[in-house]
Short mmCIF file of C-alpha atoms and ligand atoms in Angstrom, two decimals:
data_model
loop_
_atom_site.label_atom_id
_atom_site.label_comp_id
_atom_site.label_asym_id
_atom_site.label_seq_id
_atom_site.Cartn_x
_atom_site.Cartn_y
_atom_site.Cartn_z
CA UNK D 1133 24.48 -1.92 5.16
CA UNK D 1134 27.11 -0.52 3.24
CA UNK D 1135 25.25 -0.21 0.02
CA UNK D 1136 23.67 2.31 1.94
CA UNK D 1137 26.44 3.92 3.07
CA UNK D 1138 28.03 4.25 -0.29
CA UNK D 1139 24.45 6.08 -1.52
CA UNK D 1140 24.34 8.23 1.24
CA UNK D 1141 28.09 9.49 0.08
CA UNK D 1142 27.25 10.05 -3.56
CA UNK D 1143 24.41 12.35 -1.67
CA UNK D 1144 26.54 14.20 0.08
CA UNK D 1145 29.24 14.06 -3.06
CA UNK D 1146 26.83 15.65 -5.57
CA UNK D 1147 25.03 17.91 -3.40
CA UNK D 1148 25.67 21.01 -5.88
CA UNK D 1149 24.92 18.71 -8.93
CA UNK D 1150 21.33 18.19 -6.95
CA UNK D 1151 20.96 21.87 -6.19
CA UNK D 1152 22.00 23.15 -10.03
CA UNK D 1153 18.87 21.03 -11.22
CA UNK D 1154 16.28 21.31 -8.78
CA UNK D 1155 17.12 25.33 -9.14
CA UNK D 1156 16.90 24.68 -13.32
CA UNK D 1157 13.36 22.43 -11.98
CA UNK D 1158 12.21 25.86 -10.17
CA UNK D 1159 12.90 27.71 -12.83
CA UNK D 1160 10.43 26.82 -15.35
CA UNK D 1161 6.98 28.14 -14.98
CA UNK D 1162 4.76 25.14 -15.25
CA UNK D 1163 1.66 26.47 -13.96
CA UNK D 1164 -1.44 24.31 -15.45
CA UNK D 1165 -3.85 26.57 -15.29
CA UNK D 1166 -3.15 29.53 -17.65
CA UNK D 1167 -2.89 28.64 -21.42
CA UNK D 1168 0.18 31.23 -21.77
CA UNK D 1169 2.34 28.32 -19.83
CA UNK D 1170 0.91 25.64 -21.87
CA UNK D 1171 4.85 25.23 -23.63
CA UNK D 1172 6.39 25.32 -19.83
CA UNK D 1173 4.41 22.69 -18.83
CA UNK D 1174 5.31 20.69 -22.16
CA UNK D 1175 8.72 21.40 -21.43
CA UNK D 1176 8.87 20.51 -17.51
CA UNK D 1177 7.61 17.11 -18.81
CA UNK D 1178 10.60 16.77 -21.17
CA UNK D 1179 12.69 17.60 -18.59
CA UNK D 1180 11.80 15.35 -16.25
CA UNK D 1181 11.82 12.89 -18.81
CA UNK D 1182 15.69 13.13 -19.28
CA UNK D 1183 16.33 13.16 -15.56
CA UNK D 1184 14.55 9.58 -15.60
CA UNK D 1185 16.55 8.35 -18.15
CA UNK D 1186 19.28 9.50 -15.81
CA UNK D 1187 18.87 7.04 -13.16
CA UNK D 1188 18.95 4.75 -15.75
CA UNK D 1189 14.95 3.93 -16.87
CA UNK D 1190 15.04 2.24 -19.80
CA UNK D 1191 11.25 3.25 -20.98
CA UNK D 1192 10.19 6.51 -20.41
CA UNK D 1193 7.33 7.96 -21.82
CA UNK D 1194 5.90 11.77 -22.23
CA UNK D 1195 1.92 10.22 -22.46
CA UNK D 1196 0.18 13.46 -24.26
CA UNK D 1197 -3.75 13.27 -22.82
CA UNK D 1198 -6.51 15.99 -23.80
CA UNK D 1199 -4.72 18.31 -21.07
CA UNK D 1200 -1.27 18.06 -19.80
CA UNK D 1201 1.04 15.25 -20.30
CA UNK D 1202 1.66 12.09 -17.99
CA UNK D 1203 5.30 11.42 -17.34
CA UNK D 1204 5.68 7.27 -17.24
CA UNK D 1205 9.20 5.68 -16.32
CA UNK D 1206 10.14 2.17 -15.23
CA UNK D 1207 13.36 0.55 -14.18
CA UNK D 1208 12.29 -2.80 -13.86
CA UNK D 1209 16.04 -4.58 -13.25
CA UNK D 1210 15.65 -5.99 -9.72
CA UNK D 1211 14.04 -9.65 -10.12
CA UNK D 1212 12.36 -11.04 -7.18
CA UNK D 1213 12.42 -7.40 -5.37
CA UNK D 1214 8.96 -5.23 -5.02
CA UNK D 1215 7.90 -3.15 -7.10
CA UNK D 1216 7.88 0.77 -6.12
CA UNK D 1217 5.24 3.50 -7.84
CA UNK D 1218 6.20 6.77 -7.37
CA UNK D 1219 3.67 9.56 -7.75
CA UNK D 1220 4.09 12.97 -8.00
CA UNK D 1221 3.17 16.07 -9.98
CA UNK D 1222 5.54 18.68 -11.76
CA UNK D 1223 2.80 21.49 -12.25
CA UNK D 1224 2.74 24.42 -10.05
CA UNK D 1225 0.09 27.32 -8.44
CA UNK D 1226 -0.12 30.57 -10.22
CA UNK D 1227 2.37 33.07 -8.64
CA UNK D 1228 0.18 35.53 -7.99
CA UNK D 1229 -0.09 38.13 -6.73
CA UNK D 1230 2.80 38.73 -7.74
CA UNK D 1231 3.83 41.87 -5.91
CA UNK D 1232 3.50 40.19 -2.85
CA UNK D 1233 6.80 38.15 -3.74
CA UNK D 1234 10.15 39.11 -2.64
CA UNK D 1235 11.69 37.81 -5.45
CA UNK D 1236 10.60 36.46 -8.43
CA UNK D 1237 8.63 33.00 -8.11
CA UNK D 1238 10.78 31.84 -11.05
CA UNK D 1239 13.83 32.80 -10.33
CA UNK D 1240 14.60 30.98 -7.37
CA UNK D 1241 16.84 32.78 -4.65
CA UNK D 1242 18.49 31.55 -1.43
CA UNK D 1243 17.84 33.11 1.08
CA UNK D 1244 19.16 31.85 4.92
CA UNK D 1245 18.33 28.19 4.85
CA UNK D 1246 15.41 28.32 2.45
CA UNK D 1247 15.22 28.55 -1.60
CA UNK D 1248 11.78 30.43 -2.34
CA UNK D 1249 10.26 30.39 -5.70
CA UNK D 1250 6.49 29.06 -6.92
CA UNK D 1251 6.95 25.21 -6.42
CA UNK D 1252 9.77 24.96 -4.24
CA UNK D 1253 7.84 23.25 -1.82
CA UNK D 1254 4.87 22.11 -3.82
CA UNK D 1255 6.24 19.82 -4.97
CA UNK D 1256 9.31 20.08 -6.37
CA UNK D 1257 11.56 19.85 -3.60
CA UNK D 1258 10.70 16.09 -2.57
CA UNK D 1259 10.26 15.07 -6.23
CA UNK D 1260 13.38 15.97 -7.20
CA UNK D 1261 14.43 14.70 -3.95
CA UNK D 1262 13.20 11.45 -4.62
CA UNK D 1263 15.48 11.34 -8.10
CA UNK D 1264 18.42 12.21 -7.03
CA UNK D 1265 17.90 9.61 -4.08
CA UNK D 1266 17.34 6.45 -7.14
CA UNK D 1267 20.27 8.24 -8.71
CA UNK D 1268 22.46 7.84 -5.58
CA UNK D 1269 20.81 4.38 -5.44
CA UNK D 1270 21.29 3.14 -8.87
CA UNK D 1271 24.68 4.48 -9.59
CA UNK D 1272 26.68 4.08 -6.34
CA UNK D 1273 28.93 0.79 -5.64
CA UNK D 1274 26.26 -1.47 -7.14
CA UNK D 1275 29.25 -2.37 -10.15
CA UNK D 1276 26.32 -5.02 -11.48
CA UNK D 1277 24.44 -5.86 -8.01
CA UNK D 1278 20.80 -5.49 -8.67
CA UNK D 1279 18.97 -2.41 -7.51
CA UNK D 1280 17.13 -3.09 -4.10
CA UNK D 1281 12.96 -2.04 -5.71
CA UNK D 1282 12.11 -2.09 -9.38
CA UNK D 1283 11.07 1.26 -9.63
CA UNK D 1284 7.59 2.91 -12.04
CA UNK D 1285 7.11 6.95 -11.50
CA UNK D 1286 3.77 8.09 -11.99
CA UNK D 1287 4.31 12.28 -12.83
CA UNK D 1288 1.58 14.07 -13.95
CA UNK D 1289 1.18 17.86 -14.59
CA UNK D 1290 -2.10 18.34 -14.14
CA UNK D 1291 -2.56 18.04 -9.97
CA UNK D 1292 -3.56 21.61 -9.25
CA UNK D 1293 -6.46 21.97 -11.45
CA UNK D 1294 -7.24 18.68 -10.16
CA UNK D 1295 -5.90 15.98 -12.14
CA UNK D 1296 -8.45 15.69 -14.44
CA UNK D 1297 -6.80 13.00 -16.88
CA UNK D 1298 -4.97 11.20 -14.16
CA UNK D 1299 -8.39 8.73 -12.52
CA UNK D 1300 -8.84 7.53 -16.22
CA UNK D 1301 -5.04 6.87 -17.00
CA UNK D 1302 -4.84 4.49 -13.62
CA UNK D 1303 -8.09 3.07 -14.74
CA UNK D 1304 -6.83 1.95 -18.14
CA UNK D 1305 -3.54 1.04 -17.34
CA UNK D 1306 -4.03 -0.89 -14.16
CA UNK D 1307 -1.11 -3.42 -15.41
CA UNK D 1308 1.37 -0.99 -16.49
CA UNK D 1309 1.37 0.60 -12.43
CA UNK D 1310 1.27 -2.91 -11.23
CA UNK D 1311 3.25 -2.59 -8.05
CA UNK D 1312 3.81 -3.80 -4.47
CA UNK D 1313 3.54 -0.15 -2.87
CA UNK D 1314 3.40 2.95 -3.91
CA UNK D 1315 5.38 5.98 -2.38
CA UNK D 1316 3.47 9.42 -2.77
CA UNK D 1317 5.95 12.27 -2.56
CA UNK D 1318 3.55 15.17 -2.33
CA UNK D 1319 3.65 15.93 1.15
CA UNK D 1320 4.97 17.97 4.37
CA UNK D 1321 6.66 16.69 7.30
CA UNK D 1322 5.35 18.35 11.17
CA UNK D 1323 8.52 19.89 11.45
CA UNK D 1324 12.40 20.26 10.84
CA UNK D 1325 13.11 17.87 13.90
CA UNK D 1326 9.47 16.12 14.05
CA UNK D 1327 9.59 13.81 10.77
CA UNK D 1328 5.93 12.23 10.24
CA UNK D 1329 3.84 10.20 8.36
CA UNK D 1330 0.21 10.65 6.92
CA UNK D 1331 -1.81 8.01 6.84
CA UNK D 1332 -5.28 9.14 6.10
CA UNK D 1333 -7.04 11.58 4.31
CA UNK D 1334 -10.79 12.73 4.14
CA UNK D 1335 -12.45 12.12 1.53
CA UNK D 1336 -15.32 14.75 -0.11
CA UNK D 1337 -18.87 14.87 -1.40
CA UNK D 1338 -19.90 18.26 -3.00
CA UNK D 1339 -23.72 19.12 -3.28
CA UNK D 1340 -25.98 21.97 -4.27
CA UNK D 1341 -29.62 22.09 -2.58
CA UNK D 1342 -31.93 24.20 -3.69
CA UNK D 1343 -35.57 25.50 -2.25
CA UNK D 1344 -37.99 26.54 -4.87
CA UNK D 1345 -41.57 28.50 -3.65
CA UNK D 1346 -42.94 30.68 -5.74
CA UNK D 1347 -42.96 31.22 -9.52
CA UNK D 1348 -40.70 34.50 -9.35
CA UNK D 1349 -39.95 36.70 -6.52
CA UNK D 1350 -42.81 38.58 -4.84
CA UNK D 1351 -43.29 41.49 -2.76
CA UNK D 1352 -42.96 40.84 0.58
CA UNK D 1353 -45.77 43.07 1.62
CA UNK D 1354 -48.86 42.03 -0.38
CA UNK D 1355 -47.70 37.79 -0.30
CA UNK D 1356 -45.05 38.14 2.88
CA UNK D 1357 -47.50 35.41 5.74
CA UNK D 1358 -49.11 33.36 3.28
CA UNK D 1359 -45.90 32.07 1.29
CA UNK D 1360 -43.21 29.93 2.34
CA UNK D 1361 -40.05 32.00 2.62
CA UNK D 1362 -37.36 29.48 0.34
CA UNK D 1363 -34.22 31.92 2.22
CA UNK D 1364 -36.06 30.38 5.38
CA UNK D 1365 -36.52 27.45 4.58
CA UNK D 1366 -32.85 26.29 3.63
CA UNK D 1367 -31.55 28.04 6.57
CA UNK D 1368 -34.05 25.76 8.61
CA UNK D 1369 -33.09 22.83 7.02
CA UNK D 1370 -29.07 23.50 7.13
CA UNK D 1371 -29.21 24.83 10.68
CA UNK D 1372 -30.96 20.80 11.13
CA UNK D 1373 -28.07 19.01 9.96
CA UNK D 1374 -26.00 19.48 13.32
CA UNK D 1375 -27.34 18.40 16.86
CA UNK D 1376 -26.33 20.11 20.19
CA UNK D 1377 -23.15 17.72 20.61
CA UNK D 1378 -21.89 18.75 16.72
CA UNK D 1379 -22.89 15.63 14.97
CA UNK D 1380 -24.35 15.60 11.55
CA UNK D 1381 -28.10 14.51 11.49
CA UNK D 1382 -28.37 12.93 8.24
CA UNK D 1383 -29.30 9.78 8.44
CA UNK D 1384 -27.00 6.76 8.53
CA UNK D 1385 -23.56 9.36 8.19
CA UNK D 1386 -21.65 7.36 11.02
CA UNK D 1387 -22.61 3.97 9.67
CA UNK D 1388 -19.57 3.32 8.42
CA UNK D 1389 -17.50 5.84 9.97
CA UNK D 1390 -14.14 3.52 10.83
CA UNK D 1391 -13.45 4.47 14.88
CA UNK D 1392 -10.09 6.02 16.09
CA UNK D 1393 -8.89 2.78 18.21
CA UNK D 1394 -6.90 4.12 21.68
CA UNK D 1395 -3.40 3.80 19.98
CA UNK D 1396 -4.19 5.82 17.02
CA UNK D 1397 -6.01 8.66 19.40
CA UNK D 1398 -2.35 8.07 22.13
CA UNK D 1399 -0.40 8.45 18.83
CA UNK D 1400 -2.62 11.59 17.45
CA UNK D 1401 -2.02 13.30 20.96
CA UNK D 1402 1.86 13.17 20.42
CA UNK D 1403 1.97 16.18 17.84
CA UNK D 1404 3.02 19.60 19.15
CA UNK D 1405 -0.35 21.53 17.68
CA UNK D 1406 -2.34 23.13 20.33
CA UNK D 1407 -5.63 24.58 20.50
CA UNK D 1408 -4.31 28.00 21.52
CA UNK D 1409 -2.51 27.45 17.63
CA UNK D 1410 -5.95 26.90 16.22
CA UNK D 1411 -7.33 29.58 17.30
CA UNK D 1412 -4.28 31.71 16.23
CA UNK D 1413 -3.76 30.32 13.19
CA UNK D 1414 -7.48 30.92 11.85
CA UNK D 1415 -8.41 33.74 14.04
CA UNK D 1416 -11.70 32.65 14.95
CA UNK D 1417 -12.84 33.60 18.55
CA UNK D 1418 -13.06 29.98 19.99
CA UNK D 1419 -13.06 26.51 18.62
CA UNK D 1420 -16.20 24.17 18.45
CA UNK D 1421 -16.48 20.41 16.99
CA UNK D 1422 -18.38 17.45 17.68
CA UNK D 1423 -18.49 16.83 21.48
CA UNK D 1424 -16.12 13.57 22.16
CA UNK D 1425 -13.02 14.56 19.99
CA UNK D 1426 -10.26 16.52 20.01
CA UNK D 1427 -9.18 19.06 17.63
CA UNK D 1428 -7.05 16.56 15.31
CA UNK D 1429 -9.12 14.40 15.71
CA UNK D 1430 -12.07 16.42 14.49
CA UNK D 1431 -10.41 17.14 11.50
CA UNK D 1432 -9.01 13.79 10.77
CA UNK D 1433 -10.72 11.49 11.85
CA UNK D 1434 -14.47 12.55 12.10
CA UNK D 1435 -16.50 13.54 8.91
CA UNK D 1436 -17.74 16.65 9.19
CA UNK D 1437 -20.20 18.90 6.97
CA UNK D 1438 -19.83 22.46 6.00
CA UNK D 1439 -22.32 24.89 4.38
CA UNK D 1440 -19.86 26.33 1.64
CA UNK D 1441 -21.90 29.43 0.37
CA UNK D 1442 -25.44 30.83 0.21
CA UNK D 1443 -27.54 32.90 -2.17
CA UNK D 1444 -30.72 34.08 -1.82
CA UNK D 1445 -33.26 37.15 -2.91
CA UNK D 1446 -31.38 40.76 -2.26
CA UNK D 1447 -27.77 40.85 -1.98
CA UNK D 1448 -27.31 44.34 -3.13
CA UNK D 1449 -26.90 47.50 -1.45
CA UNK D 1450 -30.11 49.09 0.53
CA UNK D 1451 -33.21 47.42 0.95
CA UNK D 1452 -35.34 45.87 -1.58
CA UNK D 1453 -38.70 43.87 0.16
CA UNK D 1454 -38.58 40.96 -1.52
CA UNK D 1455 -39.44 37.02 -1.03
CA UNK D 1456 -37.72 35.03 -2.83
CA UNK D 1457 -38.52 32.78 -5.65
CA UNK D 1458 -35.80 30.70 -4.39
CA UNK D 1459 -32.62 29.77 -2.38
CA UNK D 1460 -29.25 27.61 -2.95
CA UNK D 1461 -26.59 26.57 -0.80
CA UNK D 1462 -23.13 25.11 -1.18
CA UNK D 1463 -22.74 21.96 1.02
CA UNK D 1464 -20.21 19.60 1.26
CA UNK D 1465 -19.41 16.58 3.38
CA UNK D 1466 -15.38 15.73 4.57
CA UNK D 1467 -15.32 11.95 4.80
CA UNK D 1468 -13.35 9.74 6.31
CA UNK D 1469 -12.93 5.52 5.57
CA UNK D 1470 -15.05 3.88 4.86
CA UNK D 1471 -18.08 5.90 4.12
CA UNK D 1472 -19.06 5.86 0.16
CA UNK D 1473 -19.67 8.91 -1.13
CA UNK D 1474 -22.00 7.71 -3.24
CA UNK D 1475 -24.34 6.88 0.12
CA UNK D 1476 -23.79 10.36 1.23
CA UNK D 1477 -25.72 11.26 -1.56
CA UNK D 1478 -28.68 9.23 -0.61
CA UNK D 1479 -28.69 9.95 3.04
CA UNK D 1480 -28.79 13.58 2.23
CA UNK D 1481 -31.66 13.12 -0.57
CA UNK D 1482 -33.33 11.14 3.17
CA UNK D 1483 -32.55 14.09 5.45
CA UNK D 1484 -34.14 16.55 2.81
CA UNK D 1485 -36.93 14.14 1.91
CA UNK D 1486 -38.14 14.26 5.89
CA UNK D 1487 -37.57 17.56 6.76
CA UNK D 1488 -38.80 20.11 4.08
CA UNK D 1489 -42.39 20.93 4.04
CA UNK D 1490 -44.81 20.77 1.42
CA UNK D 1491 -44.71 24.60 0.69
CA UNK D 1492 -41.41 24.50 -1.06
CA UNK D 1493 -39.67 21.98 -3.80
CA UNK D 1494 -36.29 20.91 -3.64
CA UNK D 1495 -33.48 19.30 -5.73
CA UNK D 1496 -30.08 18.15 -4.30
CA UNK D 1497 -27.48 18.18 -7.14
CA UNK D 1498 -24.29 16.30 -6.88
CA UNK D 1499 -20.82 17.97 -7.76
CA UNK D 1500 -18.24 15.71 -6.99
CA UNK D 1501 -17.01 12.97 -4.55
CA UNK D 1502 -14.16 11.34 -3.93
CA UNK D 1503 -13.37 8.71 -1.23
CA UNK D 1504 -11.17 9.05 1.75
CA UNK D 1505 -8.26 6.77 2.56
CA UNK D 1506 -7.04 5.01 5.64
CA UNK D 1507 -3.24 3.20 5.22
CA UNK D 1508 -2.24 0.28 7.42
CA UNK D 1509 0.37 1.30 9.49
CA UNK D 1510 2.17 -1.67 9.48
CA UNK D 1511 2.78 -2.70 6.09
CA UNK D 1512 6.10 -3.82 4.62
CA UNK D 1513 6.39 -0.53 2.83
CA UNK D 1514 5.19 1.72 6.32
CA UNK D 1515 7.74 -0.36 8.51
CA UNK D 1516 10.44 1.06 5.78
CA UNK D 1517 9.04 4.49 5.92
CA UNK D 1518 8.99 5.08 9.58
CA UNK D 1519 12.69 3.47 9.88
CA UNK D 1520 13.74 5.50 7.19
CA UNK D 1521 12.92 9.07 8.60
CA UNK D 1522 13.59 7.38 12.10
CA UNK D 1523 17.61 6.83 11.41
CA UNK D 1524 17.54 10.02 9.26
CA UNK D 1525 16.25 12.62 11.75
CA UNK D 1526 17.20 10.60 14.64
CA UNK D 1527 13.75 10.80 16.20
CA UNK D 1528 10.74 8.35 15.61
CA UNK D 1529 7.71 9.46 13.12
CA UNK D 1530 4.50 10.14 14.00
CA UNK D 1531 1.59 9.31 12.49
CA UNK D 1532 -0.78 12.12 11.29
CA UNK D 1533 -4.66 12.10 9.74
CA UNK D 1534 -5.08 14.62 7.21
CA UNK D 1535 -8.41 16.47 7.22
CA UNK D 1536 -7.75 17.37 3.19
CA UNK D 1537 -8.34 15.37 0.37
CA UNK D 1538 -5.51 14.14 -1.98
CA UNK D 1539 -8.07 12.02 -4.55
CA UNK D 1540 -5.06 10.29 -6.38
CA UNK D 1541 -4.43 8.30 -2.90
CA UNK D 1542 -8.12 7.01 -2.83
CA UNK D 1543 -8.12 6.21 -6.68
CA UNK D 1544 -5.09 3.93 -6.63
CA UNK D 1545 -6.03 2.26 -3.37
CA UNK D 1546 -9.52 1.37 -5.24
CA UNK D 1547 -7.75 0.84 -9.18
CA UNK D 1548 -4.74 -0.72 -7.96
CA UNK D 1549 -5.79 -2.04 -4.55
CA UNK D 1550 -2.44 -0.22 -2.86
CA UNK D 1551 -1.91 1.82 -0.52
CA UNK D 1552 0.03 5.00 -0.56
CA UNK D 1553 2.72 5.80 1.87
CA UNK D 1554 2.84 9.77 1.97
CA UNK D 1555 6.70 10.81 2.06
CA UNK D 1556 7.10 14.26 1.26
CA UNK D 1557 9.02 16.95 2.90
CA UNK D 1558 7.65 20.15 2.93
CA UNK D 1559 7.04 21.96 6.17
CA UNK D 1560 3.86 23.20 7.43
CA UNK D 1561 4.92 26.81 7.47
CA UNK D 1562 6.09 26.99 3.48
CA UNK D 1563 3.48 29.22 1.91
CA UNK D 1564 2.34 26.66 -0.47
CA UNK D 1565 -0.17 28.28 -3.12
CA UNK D 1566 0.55 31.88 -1.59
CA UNK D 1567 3.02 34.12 -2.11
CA UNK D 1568 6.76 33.69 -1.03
CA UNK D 1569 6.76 29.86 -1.62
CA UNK D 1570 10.04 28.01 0.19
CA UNK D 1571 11.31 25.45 0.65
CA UNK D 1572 13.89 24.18 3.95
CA UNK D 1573 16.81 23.60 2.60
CA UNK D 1574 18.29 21.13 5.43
CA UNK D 1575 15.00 19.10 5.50
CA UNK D 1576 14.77 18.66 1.79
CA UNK D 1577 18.42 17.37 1.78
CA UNK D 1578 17.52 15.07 4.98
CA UNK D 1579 14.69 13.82 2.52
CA UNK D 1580 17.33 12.89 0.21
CA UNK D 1581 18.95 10.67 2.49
CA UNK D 1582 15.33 9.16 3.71
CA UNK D 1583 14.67 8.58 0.50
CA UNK D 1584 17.77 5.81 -0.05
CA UNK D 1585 17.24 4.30 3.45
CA UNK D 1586 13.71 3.99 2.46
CA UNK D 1587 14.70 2.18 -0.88
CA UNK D 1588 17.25 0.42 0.36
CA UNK D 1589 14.98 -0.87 3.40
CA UNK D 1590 12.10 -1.95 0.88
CA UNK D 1591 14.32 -3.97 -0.77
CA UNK D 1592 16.17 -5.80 2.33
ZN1 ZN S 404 1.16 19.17 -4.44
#
């Protein structure tokens, strides 16, 4: 494939050209959530904007919505090739705290083989990875051929506060991101030399459940016997939703719970993380999980449910003899494909409904949900994927389940009915969020070139 060839050269040709403007990328502070950076973000946008029109889009839009704005490109000049949306997002974390940097987050600084600075990693590495790959793409040796993928990018600034205008822009403008696949750049790789591919993601259902008794709290002396205790009661209830074997009790959660087939659970097995890294890495005492699974495959594959915070009577210090007029907890469900969120709701309305007594009232109050996401793994776009990072880090892929939730992935596969093939290369160990933010230098440029293999495989 010489095309290839030739794009992998104007890579290596214009690696300080790629370098100069992902270091100008890094250096503006586009941090969505503080007001102060409201212009930064406004001008990241912009900027972006122009390096679209670089690669030669000939519509871009900066799409203003009631928060930040949507970047839209499209370089629609390969007829009879697919269609590729590219997503990713140009806003950043907050720095702080800021003393805990060794440099500062916005002035980016080399240091050995990694560039640190606030969204070096997340995600500005692969994003402006992926440009300068369609550059190298669209500019080298083509003298007229057609580009291999028509190409839409999807940028939005608003990820990390949790793209709030972003479900309602795919919504209404399901034809504009018509596509054939859709490439999501916002992710990590397992490792310098251990390229890999995510292909699902849990999805979440947030809930508050409160336990009303009495009018107001009472002394615990003259009424403690004869009233239900609501602190009690919730803890009863919670401590119910998990058998001995560590499976949730509501009913009807595994209904649809998808199961791990044996080549998914032989493929899961191949990556390097060991329990002994667990328990390091969170230093908790010992692990637990439902009985069955392993590790990974508790996380990623298996729903799970987690009691998220508490409140109840006297918090403060000393003693205070008090019961309770009431008690709330934080609960929320990690799902995995294809349970509906929405049923999650019902089934722990059921649970409640059978379990609390008649001395206390209760309410269960939805916060959020958001589905989770399974990708075939043998899609056109996937087989390009895997042979992409497979001739560029001269080791095979493998496949990962993510136990987070990246809501975007679930929203297109349900507006747009595509899947998402997660391509991002960040490393697991790059401080995203926290202080001291970097990004590997050699893996981001290996992106580069898995970037053009991948395009130039789509279109083959
Ligand atoms: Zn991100």
């Amino acid at each position: 494939m010489p095309q290839v060839q030739k794009a992998l050269e104007y890579v290596r040709a214009n690696r300080d050209s790629f370098m100069n403007r992902y270091l100008d990328l890094l250096s503006i502070p586009s941090v969505s959530t503080l007001p102060e950076n409201r212009q930064d973000v406004q001008k990241n946008a912009l900027w972006l904007a122009g390096q679209l029109r670089g690669i030669g889009a000939t519509r871009v839009d900066v799409i203003e919505t009631p928060g930040h704005p949507i970047v839209y490109g499209e370089r629609l000049d390969a007829p009879g090739k697919p269609t590729l949306l590219v997503y990713g997002h140009y806003d950043v974390q907050p720095a702080d705290p800021l003393d805990e940097w060794q440099s500062d987050p916005f002035k980016p600084e080399i240091r050995g083989q990694n560039v640190y600075a606030r969204g070096a990693s997340d995600m500005k590495g692969s994003l402006m990875a992926f440009i300068m790959a369609a550059e190298a793409v669209a500019r080298q040796g083509r003298a007229g051929a057609p580009m291999p993928v028509n190409l839409k990018f999807l940028l939005e600034g608003e990820e990390e506060i949790g793209s709030t205008h972003l479900p309602e822009f795919i919504s209404s403008h399901r034809d504009l991101l018509k596509a054939d696949a859709v490439v999501n750049c916002d992710g990590t790789i397992s490792g310098p030399d251990l390229p890999s591919i995510t292909y699902a993601l849990r999805g979440l259902a947030y809930f508050e459940l409160e336990v009303r008794g009495p009018r107001q709290d009472l002394h615990s002396g003259i009424f403690g016997g004869s009233i239900a205790n609501p602190a009690q009661v919730l803890s009863e209830l919670i401590a119910g939703m998990h058998d001995a074997d560590g499976r949730v009790t509501l009913p009807g959660f595994y209904d649809k719970v998808r199961p791990l087939d044996e080549a998914e659970r032989a493929a899961l097995a191949r990556l390097p993380t060991t329990d002994g890294q667990w328990i390091a890495m969170t230093g908790s005492p010992a692990l637990c999980g439902e009985k069955g699974y392993t590790t990974l495959e508790r996380v990623g594959a298996r729903p799970t449910l987690e009691v998220n915070g508490i409140v109840s009577g006297f918090t403060g210090e000393g003693a205070k003899t008090v019961l309770p007029a009431k008690a709330m907890a934080k609960i929320s469900m990690r799902l995995v494909a294809d349970q509906d969120p929405a049923d999650v709701y019902g089934q722990l309305q059921a649970y409640v409904e059978s379990h609390a007594p008649d001395t206390v009232t209760w309410e269960v109050r939805e916060l959020s949900r958001g589905p989770g996401a399974i990708m075939s793994r043998d899609s056109v776009a996937m087989k390009a994927a895997v042979a992409a990072l497979a001739e560029t880090f001269g080791v095979e892929p493998v496949f990962r389940r993510e136990g987070g939730s990246v809501p975007v992935v679930g929203h297109m596969q349900q507006e747009l009915g595509l899947d998402s093939i997660m391509l991002g290369f960040g490393l697991p160990d790059d401080n995203i969020h926290g202080p001291n933010e970097k990004q590997h230098l050699p893996t981001l440029l290996k992106g580069i070139e898995a970037y053009v293999r991948f395009l130039e495989r789509l279109g083959a």
